[in-house]
CSV table of C-alpha atoms and ligand atoms in Angstrom, one decimal:
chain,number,residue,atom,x,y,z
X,479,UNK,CA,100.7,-115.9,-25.3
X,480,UNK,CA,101.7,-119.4,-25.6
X,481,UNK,CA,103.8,-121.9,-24.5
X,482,UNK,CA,104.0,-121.1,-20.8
X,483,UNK,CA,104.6,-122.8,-17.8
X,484,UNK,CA,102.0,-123.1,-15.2
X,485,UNK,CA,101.8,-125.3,-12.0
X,486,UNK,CA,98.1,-125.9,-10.3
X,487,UNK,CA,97.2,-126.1,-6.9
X,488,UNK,CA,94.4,-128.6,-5.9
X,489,UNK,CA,94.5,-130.8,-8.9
X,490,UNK,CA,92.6,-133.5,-7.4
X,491,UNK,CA,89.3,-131.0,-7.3
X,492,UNK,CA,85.9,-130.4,-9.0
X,493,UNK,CA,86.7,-127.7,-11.1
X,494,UNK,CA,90.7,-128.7,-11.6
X,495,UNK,CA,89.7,-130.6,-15.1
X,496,UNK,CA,88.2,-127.2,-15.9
X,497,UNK,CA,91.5,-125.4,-15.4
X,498,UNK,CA,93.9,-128.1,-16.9
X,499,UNK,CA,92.1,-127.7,-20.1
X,500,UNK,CA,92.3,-124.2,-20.6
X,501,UNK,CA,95.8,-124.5,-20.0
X,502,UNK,CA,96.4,-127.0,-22.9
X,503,UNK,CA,93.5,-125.4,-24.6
X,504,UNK,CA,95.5,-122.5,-24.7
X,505,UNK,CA,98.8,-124.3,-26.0
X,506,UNK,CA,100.4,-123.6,-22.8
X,507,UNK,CA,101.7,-126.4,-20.3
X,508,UNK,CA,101.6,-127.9,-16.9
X,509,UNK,CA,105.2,-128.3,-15.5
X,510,UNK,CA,103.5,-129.3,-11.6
X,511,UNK,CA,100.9,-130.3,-9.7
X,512,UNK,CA,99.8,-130.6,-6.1
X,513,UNK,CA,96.7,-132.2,-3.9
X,514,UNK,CA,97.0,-133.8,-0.7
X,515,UNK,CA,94.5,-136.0,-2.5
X,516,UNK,CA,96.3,-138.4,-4.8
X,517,UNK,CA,92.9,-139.2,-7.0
X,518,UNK,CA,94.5,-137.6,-10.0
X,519,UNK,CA,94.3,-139.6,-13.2
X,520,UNK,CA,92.5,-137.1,-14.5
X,521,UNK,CA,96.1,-135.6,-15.6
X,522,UNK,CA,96.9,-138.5,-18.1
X,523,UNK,CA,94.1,-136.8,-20.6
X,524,UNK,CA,95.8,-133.5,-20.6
X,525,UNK,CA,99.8,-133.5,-19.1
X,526,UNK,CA,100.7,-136.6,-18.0
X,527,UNK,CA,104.3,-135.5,-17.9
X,528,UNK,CA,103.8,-133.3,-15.6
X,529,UNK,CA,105.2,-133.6,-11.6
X,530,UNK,CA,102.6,-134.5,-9.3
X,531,UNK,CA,103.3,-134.3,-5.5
X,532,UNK,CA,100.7,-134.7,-2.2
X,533,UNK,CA,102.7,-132.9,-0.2
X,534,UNK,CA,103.3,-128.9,0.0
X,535,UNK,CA,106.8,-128.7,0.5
X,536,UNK,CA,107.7,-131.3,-1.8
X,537,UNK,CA,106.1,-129.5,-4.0
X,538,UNK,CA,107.8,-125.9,-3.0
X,539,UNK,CA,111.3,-127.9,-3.2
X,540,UNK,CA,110.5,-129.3,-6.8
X,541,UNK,CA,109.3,-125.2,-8.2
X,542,UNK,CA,112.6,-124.1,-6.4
X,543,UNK,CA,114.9,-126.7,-8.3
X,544,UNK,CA,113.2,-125.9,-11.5
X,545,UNK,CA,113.4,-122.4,-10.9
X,546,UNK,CA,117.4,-123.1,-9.9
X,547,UNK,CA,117.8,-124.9,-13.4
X,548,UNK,CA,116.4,-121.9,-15.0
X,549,UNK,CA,113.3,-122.9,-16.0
X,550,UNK,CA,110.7,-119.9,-15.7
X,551,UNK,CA,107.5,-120.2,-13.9
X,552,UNK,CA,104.9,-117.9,-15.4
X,553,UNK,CA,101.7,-118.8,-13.6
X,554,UNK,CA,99.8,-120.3,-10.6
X,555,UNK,CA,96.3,-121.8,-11.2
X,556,UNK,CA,94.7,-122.3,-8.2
X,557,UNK,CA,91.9,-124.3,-7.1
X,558,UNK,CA,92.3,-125.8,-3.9
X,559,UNK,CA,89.6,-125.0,-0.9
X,560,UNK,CA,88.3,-121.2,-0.9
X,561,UNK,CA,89.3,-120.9,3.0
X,562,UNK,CA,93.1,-121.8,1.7
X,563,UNK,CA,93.5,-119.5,-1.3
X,564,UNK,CA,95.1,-116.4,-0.3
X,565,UNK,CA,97.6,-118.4,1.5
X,566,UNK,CA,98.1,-120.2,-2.0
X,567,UNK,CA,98.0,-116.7,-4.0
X,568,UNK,CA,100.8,-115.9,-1.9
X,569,UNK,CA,103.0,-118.3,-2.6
X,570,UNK,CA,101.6,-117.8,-6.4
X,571,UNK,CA,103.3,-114.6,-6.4
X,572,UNK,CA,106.6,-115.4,-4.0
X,573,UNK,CA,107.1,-117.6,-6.6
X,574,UNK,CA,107.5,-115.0,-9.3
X,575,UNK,CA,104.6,-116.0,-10.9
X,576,UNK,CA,101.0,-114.5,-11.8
X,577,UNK,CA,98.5,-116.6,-10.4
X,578,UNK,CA,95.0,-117.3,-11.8
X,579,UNK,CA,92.4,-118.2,-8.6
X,580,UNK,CA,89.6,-119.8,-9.2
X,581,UNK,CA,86.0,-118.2,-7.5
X,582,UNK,CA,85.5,-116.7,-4.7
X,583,UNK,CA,89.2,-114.9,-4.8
X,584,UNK,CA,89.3,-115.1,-1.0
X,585,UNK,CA,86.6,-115.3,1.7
X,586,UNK,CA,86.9,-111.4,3.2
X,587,UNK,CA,87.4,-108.3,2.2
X,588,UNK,CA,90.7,-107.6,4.4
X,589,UNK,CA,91.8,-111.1,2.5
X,590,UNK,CA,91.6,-109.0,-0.7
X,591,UNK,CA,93.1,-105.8,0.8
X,592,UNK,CA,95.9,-108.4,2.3
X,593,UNK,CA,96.9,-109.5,-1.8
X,594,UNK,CA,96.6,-106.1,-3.0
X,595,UNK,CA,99.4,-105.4,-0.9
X,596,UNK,CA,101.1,-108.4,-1.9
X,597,UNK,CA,100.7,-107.8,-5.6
X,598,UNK,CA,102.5,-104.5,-5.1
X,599,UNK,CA,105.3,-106.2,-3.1
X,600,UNK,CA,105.9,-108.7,-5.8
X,601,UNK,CA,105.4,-107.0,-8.7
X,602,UNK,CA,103.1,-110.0,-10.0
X,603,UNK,CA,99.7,-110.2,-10.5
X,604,UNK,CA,96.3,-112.0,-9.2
X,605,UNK,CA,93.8,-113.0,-11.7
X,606,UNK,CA,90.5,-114.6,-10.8
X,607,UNK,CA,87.5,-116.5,-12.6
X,608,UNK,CA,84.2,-114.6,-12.9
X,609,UNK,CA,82.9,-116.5,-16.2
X,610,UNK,CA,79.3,-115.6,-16.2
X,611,UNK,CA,80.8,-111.8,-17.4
X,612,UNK,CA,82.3,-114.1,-20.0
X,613,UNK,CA,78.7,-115.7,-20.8
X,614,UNK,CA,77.2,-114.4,-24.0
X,615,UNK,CA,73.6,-114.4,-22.9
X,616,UNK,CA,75.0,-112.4,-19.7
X,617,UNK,CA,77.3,-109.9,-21.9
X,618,UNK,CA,74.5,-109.2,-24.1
X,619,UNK,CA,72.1,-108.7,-21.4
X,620,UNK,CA,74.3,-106.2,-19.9
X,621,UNK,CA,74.6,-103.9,-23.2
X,622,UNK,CA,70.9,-103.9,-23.4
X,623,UNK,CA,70.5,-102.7,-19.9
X,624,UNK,CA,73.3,-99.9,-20.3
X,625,UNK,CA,71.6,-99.1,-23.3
X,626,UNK,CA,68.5,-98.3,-21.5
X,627,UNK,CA,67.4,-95.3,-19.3
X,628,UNK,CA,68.3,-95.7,-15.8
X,629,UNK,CA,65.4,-96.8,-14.2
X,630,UNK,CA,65.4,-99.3,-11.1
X,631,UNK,CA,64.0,-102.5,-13.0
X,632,UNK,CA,62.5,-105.5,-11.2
X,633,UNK,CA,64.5,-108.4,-10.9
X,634,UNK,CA,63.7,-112.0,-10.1
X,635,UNK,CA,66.9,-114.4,-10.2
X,636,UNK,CA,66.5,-117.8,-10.0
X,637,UNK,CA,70.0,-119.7,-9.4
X,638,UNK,CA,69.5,-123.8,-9.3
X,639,UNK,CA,72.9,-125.9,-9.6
X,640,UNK,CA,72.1,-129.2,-8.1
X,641,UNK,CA,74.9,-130.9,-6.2
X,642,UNK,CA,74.5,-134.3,-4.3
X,643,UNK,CA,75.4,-135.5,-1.2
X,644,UNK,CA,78.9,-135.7,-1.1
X,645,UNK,CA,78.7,-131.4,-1.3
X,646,UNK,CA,78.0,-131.7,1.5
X,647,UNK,CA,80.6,-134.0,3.3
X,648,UNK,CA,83.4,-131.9,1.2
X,649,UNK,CA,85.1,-128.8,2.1
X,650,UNK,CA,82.2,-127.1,0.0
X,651,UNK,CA,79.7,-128.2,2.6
X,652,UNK,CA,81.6,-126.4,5.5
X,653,UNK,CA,81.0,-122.6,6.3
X,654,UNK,CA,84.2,-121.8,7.4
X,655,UNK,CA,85.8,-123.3,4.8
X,656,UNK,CA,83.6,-122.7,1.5
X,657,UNK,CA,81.6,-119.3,3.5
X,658,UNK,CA,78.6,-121.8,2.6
X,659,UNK,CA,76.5,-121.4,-0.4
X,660,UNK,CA,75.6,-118.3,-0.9
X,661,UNK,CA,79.8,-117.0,-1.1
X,662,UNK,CA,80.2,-120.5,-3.2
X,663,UNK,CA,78.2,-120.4,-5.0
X,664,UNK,CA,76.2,-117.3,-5.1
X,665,UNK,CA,79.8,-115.4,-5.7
X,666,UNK,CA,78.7,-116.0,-9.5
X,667,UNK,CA,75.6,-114.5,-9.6
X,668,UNK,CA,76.1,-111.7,-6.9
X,669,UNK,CA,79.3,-110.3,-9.3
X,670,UNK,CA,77.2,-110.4,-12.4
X,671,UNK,CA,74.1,-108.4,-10.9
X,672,UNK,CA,76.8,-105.5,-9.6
X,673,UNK,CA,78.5,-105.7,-13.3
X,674,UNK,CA,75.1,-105.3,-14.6
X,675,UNK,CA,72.8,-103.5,-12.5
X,676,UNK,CA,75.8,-101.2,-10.3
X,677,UNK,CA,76.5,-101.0,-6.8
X,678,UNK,CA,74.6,-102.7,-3.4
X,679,UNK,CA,72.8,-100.0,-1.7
X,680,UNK,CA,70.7,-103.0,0.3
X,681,UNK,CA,71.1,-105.9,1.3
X,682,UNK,CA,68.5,-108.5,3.0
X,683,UNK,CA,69.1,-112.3,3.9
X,684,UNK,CA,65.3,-114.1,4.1
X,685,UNK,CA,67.2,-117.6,4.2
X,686,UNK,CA,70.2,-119.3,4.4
X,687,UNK,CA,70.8,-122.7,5.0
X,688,UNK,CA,73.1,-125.7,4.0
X,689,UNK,CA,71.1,-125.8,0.7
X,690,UNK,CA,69.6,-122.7,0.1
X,691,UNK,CA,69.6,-119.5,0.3
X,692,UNK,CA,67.5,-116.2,-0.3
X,693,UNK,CA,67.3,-112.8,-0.4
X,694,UNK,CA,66.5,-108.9,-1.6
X,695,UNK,CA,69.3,-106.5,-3.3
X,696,UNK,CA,69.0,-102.9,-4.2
X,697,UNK,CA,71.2,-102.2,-7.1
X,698,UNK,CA,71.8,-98.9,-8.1
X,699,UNK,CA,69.8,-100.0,-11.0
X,700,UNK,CA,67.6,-102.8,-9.9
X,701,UNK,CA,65.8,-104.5,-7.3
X,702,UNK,CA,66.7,-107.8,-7.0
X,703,UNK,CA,64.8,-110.7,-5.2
X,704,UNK,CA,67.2,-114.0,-5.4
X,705,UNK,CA,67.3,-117.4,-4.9
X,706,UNK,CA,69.9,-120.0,-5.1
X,707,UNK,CA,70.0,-123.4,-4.0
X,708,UNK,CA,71.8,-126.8,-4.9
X,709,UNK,CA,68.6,-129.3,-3.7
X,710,UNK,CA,67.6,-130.5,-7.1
X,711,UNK,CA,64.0,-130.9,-5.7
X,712,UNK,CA,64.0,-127.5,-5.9
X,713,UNK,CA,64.4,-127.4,-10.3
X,714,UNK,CA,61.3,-126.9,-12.1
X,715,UNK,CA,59.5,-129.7,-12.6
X,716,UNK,CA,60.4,-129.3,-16.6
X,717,UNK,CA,64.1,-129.6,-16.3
X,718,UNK,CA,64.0,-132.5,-13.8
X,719,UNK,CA,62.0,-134.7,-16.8
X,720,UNK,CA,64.7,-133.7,-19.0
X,721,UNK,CA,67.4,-134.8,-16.3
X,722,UNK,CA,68.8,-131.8,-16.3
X,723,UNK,CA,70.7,-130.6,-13.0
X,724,UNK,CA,71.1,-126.8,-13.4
X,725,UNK,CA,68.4,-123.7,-14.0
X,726,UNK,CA,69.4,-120.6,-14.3
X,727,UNK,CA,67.1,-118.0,-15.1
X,728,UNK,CA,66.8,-113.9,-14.2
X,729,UNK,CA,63.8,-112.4,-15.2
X,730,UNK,CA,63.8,-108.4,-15.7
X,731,UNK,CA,60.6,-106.4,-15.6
X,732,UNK,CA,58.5,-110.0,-16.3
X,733,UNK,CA,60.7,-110.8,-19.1
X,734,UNK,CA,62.8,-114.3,-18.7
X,735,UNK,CA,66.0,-115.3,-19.7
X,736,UNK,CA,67.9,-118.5,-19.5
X,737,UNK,CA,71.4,-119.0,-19.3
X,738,UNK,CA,71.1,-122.7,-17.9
X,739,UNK,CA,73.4,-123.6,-20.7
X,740,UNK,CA,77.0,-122.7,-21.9
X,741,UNK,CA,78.8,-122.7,-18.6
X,742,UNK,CA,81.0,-125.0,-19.0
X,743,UNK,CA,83.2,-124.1,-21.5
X,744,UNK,CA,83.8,-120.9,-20.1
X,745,UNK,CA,87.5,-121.7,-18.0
X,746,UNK,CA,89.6,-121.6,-21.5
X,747,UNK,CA,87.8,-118.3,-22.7
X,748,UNK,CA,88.8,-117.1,-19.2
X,749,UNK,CA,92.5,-118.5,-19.7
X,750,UNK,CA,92.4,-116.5,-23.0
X,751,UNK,CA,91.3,-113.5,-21.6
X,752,UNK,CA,94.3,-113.4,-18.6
X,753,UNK,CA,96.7,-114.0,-21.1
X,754,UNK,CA,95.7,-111.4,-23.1
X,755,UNK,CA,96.3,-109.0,-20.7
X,756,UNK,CA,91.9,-108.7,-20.1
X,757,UNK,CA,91.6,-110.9,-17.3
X,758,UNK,CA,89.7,-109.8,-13.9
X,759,UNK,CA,91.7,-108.7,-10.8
X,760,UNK,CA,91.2,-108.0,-7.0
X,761,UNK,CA,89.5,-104.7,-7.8
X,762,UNK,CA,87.2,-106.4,-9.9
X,763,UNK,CA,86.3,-109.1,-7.6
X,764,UNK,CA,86.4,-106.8,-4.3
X,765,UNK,CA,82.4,-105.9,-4.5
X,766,UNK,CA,81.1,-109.1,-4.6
X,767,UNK,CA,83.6,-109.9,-1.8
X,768,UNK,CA,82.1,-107.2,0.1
X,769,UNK,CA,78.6,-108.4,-0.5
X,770,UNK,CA,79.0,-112.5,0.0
X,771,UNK,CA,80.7,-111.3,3.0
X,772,UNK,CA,78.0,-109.4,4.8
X,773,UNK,CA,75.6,-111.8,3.5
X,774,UNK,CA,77.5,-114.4,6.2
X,775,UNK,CA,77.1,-111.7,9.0
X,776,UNK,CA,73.4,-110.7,8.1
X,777,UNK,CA,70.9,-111.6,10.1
X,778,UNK,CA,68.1,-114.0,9.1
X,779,UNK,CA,65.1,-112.4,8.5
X,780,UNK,CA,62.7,-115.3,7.5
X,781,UNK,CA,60.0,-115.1,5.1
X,782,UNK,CA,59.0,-111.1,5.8
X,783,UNK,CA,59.2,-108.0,3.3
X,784,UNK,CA,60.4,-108.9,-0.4
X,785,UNK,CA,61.2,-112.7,-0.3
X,786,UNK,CA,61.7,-114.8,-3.5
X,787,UNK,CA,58.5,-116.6,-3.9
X,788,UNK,CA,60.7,-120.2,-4.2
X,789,UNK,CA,62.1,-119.2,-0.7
X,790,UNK,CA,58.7,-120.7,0.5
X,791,UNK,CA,59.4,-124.2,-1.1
X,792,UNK,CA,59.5,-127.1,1.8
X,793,UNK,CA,62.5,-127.8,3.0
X,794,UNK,CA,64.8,-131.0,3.7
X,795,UNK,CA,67.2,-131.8,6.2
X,796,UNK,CA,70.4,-131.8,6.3
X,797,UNK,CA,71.8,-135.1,5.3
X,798,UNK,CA,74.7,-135.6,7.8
X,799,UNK,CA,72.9,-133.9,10.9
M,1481,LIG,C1,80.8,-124.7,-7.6
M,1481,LIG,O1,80.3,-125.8,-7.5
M,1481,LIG,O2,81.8,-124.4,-6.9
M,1481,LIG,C2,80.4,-123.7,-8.6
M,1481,LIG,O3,80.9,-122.7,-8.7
M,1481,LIG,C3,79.3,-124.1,-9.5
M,1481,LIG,C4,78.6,-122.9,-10.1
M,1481,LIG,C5,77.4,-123.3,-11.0
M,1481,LIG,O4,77.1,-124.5,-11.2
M,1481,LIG,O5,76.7,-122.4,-11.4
C-alpha cells in the first residue's frame, strides 16, 4: 500500500525522525504534524509541505477541515510521551484512522483492555512497534529455539543503551510518565523473551533505579537473569574504546549473541509490515504490558537469589537529585 496519508503525533521527539522516514520510505505521505515543541526542522529532510501546528486543537480543527474537503486520513503515527498515548490512539481512531504507536503501546494493562474496546467501537485498528521481532539476529534465534526440545535453557541478557543527561530531565526520565526504564526501555527486550521463550510464570525485581534495572524471569522455556541500564559506564570496557553507545547481548546455555547492531533501520520494515496487513496489535503487545507493569509494582529485592552478576556494578547518582 502506497500513497497514504498519515499525520504524526509528537514530531518534535527522539524517535519521530524514525517514523517520518518509514513513512516516505514507504512512498506514503505526511499531510500533519503536531508537538507542543516547535524544534521541528527535522521535517524539511522528509515533508516539508506538510502542516505543522503546537497546539492540539489547532491541530484537530485542521484533520477536521481536511477531512470536510474530502481528503481521507488513513493513519495516525504516534510518538508523543508513553503516559499520553492511549489518549492519542483514541483520537487516532475517532479520526477514522488506523494508528501506528510507537513502544510501550500504553502504560497498563486496563489502558490496553480500554483500546481494545475502542478498536471495536471504531472499526479501526491499533498497530504498535516491537522491532526487535523484526531483528534478523532475533527472528533467527527464535526458529532455533522452537526448533529445539523444550527444555528450560539458561539465559543471561545483557541490555546497555546509553543515554545522557538530558534522559533524564525529559519526560523519559519521569516514572509516571515513561513507567521508568525498565517499561521504556526494557518493553523491547521483555516482549522478545515472551515471543521467544513463552509465557512469565516468575517474576523478580533485584534493582531498579533511574539508570538501571535488574531482575530474574521464568519463561515457560527459559530462565532468564536480565539487566538493562542506560549509564554508559556500565558498557564493556571494549565497546566504550570503540565509542560505541549500545551492547546488546543474550547469552543461552553459555553461548553469546550480539545484536548491538541493526536497530536502527528497523521503523520502515515495521511501516512495511502494518501496511501489509502483518503488523503487531494490542493482543500482541498485551504480555509484555502485563509484565513491565508488575515490574513497577514489585518489590525490590536487592542483590539476593538469582541476580545478574552486572547488577553488582557501583552505582552513580542521580544527576538532578
Ligand atoms: C528509547 O530510548 O525510548 C528506546 O526505545 C531505545 C531502545 C534501545 O536503544 O535499545
Amino acid at each position: 500500500m502506497k500513497d497514504l496519508n498519515f499525520a504524526l503525533i509528537g514530531v518534535a521527539g527522539y524517535v519521530a525522525p524514525r517514523h517520518l522516514r518509514a513513512i516516505k520510505d514507504t512512498e506514503n505521505r505526511l499531510i500533519a504534524a503536531l508537538d507542543p515543541n516547535d524544534s521541528v526542522g527535522v521535517m524539511d529532510a522528509y515533508f516539508p509541505d506538510a502542516a505543522f501546528l503546537v497546539e492540539f486543537e489547532r491541530f484537530d480543527r485542521h484533520l477536521e477541515k481536511l477531512r470536510q474537503n474530502g481528503q481521507k486520513l488513513h493513519y495516525v503515527s504516534i510518538c508523543s510521551p508513553n503516559y499520553l498515548h492511549d489518549a492519542h490512539i483514541r483520537f487516532g481512531l475517532r479520526q477514522r484512522a488506523d494508528v501506528i504507536c510507537e513502544k510501550p503501546l500504553v502504560l497498563n494493562p486496563w489502558n490496553a483492555e480500554a483500546l481494545q474496546r475502542n478498536e471495536v467501537e471504531t472499526g479501526q485498528r491499533v498497530y504498535t512497534i516491537l522491532q526487535l521481532r523484526l531483528h534478523p539476529v532475533i527472528q533467527a534465534l527464535k526458529t532455533r529455539m522452537a526448533q529445539q526440545a523444550v527444555q528450560k535453557h539458561e539465559v543471561d541478557l545483557s541490555y546497555i543503551t546509553a543515554r545522557g543527561n538530558w534522559y533524564y530531565a525529559s519526560w523519559k526520565g519521569e516514572m509516571p510518565k515513561s513507567g521508568g526504564i525498565a517499561t521504556n526501555i526494557g518493553i523491547h527486550f521483555f516482549d522478545m523473551l515472551i515471543w521467544i521463550f513463552g509465557a512469565v510464570q516468575k517474576s523478580e525485581v533485584h534493582l531498579h533505579r533511574h539508570d538501571r534495572a535488574a531482575g530474574y524471569l521464568e519463561l515457560e522455556r527459559a530462565r532468564v537473569r536480565w539487566f538493562l541500564s542506560i549509564d554508559e559506564k556500565t558498557l564493556p570496557q571494549a565497546v566504550r574504546e570503540k565509542g560505541g553507545r549500545t551492547f546488546r547481548s543474550i547469552r543461552i546455555d553459555g553461548e553469546e549473541l550480539e545484536f548491538s547492531e541493526g536497530f536502527t533501520d528497523l521503523h520502515t520494515e515495521s511501516y512495511r509490515e502494518i501496511l501489509a496487513g502483518r503488523g503487531f496489535g494490542l493482543d500482541d503487545a498485551a504480555p509484555s504490558i502485563a509484565l513491565v507493569h508488575s515490574i513497577r509494582e514489585a518489590e525490590v529485592l536487592g542483590l539476593k537469589g538469582e541476580y545478574h552478576p552486572l547488577a553488582a556494578l557501583p552505582q552513580g547518582r542521580h544527576p538532578f537529585k
